[in-house]
mmCIF file of C-alpha atoms in Angstrom:
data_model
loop_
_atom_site.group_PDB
_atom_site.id
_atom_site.type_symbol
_atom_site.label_atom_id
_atom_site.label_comp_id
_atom_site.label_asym_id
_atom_site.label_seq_id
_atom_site.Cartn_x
_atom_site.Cartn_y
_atom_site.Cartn_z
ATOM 1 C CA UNK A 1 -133.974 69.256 -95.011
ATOM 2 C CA UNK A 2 -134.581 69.630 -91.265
ATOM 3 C CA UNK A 3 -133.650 72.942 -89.463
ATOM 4 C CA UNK A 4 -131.427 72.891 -86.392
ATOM 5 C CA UNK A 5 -132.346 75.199 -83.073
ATOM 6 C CA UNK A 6 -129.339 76.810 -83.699
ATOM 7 C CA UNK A 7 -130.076 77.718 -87.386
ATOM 8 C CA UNK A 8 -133.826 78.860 -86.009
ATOM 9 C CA UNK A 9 -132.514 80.982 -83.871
ATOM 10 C CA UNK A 10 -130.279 82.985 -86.617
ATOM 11 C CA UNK A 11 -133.237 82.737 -88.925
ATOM 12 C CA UNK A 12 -135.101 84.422 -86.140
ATOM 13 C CA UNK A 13 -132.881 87.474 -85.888
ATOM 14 C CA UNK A 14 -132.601 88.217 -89.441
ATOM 15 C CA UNK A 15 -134.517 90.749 -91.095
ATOM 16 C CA UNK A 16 -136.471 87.901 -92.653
ATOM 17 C CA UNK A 17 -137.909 86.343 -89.840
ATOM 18 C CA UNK A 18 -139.277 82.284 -90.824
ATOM 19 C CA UNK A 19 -143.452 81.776 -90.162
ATOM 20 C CA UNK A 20 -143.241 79.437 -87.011
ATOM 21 C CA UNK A 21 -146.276 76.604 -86.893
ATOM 22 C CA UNK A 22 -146.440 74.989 -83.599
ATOM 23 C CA UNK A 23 -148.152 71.316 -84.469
ATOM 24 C CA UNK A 24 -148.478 70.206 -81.218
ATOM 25 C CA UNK A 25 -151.848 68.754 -80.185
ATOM 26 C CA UNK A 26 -153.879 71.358 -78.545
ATOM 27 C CA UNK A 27 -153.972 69.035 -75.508
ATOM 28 C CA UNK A 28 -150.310 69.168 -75.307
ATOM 29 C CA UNK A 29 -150.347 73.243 -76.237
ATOM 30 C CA UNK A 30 -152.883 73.351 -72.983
ATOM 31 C CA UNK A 31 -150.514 70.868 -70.548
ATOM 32 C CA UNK A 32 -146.936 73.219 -71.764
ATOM 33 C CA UNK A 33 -148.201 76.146 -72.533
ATOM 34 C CA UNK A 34 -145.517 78.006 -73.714
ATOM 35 C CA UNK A 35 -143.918 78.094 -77.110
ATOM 36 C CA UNK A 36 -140.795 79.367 -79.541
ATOM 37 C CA UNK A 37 -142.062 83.109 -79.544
ATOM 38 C CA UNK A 38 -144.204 84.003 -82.282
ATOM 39 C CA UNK A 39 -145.382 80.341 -82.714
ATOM 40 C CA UNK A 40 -148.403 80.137 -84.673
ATOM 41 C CA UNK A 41 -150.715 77.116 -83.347
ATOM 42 C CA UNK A 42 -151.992 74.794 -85.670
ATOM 43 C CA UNK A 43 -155.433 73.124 -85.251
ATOM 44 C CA UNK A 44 -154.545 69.941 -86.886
ATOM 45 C CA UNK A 45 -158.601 69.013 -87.119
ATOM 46 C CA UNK A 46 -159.121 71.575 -89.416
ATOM 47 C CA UNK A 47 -159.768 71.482 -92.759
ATOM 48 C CA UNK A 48 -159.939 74.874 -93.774
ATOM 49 C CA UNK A 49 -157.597 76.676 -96.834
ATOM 50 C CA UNK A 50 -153.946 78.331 -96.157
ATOM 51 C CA UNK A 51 -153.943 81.642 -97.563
ATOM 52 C CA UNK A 52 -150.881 81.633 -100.821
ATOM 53 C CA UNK A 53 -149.358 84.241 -99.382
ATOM 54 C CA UNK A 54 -147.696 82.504 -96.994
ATOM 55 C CA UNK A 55 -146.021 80.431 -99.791
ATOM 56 C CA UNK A 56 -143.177 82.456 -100.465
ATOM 57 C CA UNK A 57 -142.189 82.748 -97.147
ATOM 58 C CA UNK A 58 -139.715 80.463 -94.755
ATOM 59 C CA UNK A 59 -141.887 78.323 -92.946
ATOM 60 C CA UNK A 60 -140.615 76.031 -89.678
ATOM 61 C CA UNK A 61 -142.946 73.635 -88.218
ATOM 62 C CA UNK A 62 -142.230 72.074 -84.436
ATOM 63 C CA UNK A 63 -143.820 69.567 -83.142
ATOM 64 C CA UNK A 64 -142.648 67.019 -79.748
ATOM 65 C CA UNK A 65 -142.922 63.965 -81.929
ATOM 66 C CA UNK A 66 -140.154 61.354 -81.843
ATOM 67 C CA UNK A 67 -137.742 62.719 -84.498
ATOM 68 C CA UNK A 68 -140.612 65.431 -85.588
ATOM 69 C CA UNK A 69 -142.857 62.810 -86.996
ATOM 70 C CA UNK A 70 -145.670 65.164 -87.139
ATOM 71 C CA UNK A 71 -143.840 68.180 -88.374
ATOM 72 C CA UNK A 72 -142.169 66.273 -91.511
ATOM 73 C CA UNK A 73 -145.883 65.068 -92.374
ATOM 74 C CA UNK A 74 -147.007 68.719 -92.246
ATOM 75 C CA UNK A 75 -143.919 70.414 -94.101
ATOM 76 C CA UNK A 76 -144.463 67.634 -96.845
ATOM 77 C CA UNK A 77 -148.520 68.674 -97.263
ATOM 78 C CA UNK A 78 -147.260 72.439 -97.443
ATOM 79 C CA UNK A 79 -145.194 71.580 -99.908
ATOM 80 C CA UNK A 80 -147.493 69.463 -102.308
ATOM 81 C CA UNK A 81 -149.855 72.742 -101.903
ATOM 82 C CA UNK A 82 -147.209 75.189 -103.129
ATOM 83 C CA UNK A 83 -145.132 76.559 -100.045
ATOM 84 C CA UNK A 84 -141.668 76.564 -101.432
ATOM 85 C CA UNK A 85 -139.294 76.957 -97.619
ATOM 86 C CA UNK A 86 -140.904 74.350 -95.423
ATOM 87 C CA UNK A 87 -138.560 72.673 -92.960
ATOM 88 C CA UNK A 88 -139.030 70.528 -89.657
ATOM 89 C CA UNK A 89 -137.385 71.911 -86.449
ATOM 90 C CA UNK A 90 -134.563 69.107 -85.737
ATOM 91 C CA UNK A 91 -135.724 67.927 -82.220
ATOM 92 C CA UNK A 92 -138.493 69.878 -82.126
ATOM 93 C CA UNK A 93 -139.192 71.771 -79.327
ATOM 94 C CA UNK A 94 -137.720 69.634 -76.718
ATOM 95 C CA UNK A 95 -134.289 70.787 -78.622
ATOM 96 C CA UNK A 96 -134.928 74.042 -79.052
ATOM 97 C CA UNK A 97 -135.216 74.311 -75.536
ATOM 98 C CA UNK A 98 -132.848 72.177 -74.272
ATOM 99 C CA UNK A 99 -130.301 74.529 -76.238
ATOM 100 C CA UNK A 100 -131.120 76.800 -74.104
ATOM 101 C CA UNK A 101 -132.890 79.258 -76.449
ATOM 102 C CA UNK A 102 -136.076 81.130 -74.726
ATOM 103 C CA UNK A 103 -140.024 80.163 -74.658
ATOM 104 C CA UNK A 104 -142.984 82.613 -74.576
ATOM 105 C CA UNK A 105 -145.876 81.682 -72.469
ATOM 106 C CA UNK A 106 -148.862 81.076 -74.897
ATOM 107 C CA UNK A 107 -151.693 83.623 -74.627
ATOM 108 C CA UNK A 108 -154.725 82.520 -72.956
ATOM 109 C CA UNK A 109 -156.626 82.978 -76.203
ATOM 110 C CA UNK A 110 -154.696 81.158 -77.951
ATOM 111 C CA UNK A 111 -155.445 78.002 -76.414
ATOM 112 C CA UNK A 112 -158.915 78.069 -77.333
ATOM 113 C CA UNK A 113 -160.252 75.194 -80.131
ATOM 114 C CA UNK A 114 -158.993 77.375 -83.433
ATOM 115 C CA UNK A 115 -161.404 78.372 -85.787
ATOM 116 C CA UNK A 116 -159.393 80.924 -88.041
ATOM 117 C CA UNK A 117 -157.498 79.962 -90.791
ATOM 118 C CA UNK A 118 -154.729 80.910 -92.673
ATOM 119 C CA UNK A 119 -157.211 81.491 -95.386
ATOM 120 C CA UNK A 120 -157.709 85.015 -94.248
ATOM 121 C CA UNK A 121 -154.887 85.834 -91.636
ATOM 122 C CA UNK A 122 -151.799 88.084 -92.267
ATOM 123 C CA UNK A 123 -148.287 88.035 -90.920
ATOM 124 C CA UNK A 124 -148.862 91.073 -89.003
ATOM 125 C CA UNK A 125 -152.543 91.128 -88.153
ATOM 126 C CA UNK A 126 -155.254 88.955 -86.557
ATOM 127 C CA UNK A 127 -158.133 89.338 -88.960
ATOM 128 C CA UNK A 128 -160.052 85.798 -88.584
ATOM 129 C CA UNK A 129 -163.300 84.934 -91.131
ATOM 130 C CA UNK A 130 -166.269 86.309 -88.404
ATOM 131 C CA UNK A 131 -166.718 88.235 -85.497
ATOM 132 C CA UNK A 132 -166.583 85.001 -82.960
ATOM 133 C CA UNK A 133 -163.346 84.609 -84.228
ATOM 134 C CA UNK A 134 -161.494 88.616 -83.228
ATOM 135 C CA UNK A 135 -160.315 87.245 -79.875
ATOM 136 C CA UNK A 136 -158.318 83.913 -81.419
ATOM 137 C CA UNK A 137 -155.510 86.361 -82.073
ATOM 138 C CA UNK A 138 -152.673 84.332 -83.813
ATOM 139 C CA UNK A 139 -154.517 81.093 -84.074
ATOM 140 C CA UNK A 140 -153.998 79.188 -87.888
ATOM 141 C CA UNK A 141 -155.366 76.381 -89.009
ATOM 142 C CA UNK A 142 -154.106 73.500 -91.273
ATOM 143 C CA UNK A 143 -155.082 69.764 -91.676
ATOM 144 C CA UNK A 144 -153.079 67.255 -90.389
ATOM 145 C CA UNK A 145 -152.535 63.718 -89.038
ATOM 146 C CA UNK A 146 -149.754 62.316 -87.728
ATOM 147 C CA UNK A 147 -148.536 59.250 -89.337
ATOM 148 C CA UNK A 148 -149.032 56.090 -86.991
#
């Protein structure tokens, strides 16, 4: 069920690349700001709708949650609302990077409170809902809470 660092990595190289969610609180996304590269950010206060075409894709979700507590809660909701490939990063990103494998430094604008939504972004593009929005770049949005 869970996905190792090492099996991320391969995953990452193919010509299939997964959809990367970084669950991390933003508080935590501001403090280590860096991520696995590509990482979309979740705002996990948000209730807004994840677009369907994301469903047929692979789908990892990290979070730094003592054994991915947060990331097994939000690859089980994805799953209830259709996305087929939803796994939990094994070790989240504290294994990922203690394997050694490399972090991106997380754009400025991404660390901003999210307001787009999957509901109208694309794999390759950043088109948010409204104007506000443009500069949010890669920013998704799914709701979330991690179990106590």
């Amino acid at each position: 069920y869970r996905i190792s660092p090492e099996q991320l990595d391969e995953m990452m190289r193919s010509d299939a690349p997964p959809v990367i969610f970084d669950a991390r609180p933003e508080a935590v996304r501001r403090k280590e700001a860096h991520r696995i590269k590509g990482a979309i950010p979740l705002d996990l206060e948000s209730s807004r709708k994840i677009d369907p075409m994301f469903h047929e894709h692979e789908v990892v979700v990290y979070c730094v949650c003592p054994n991915e507590a947060t990331a097994k809660h939000i690859a089980r909701q994805l799953k209830a609302k259709g996305f087929r490939n939803v796994r939990p990063l094994k070790g989240g990103l504290d294994a990922w990077e203690k394997k050694g494998f490399p972090v991106e430094p997380i754009p400025f604008d991404s660390l901003r409170t999210a307001a787009g939504s999957l509901g109208s972004a694309s794999l390759g593009s950043s088109s948010l809902d409204d104007d506000d929005d443009r500069s949010m770049g890669d920013m998704v949005t799914v709701r979330a809470t991690a179990p106590e």
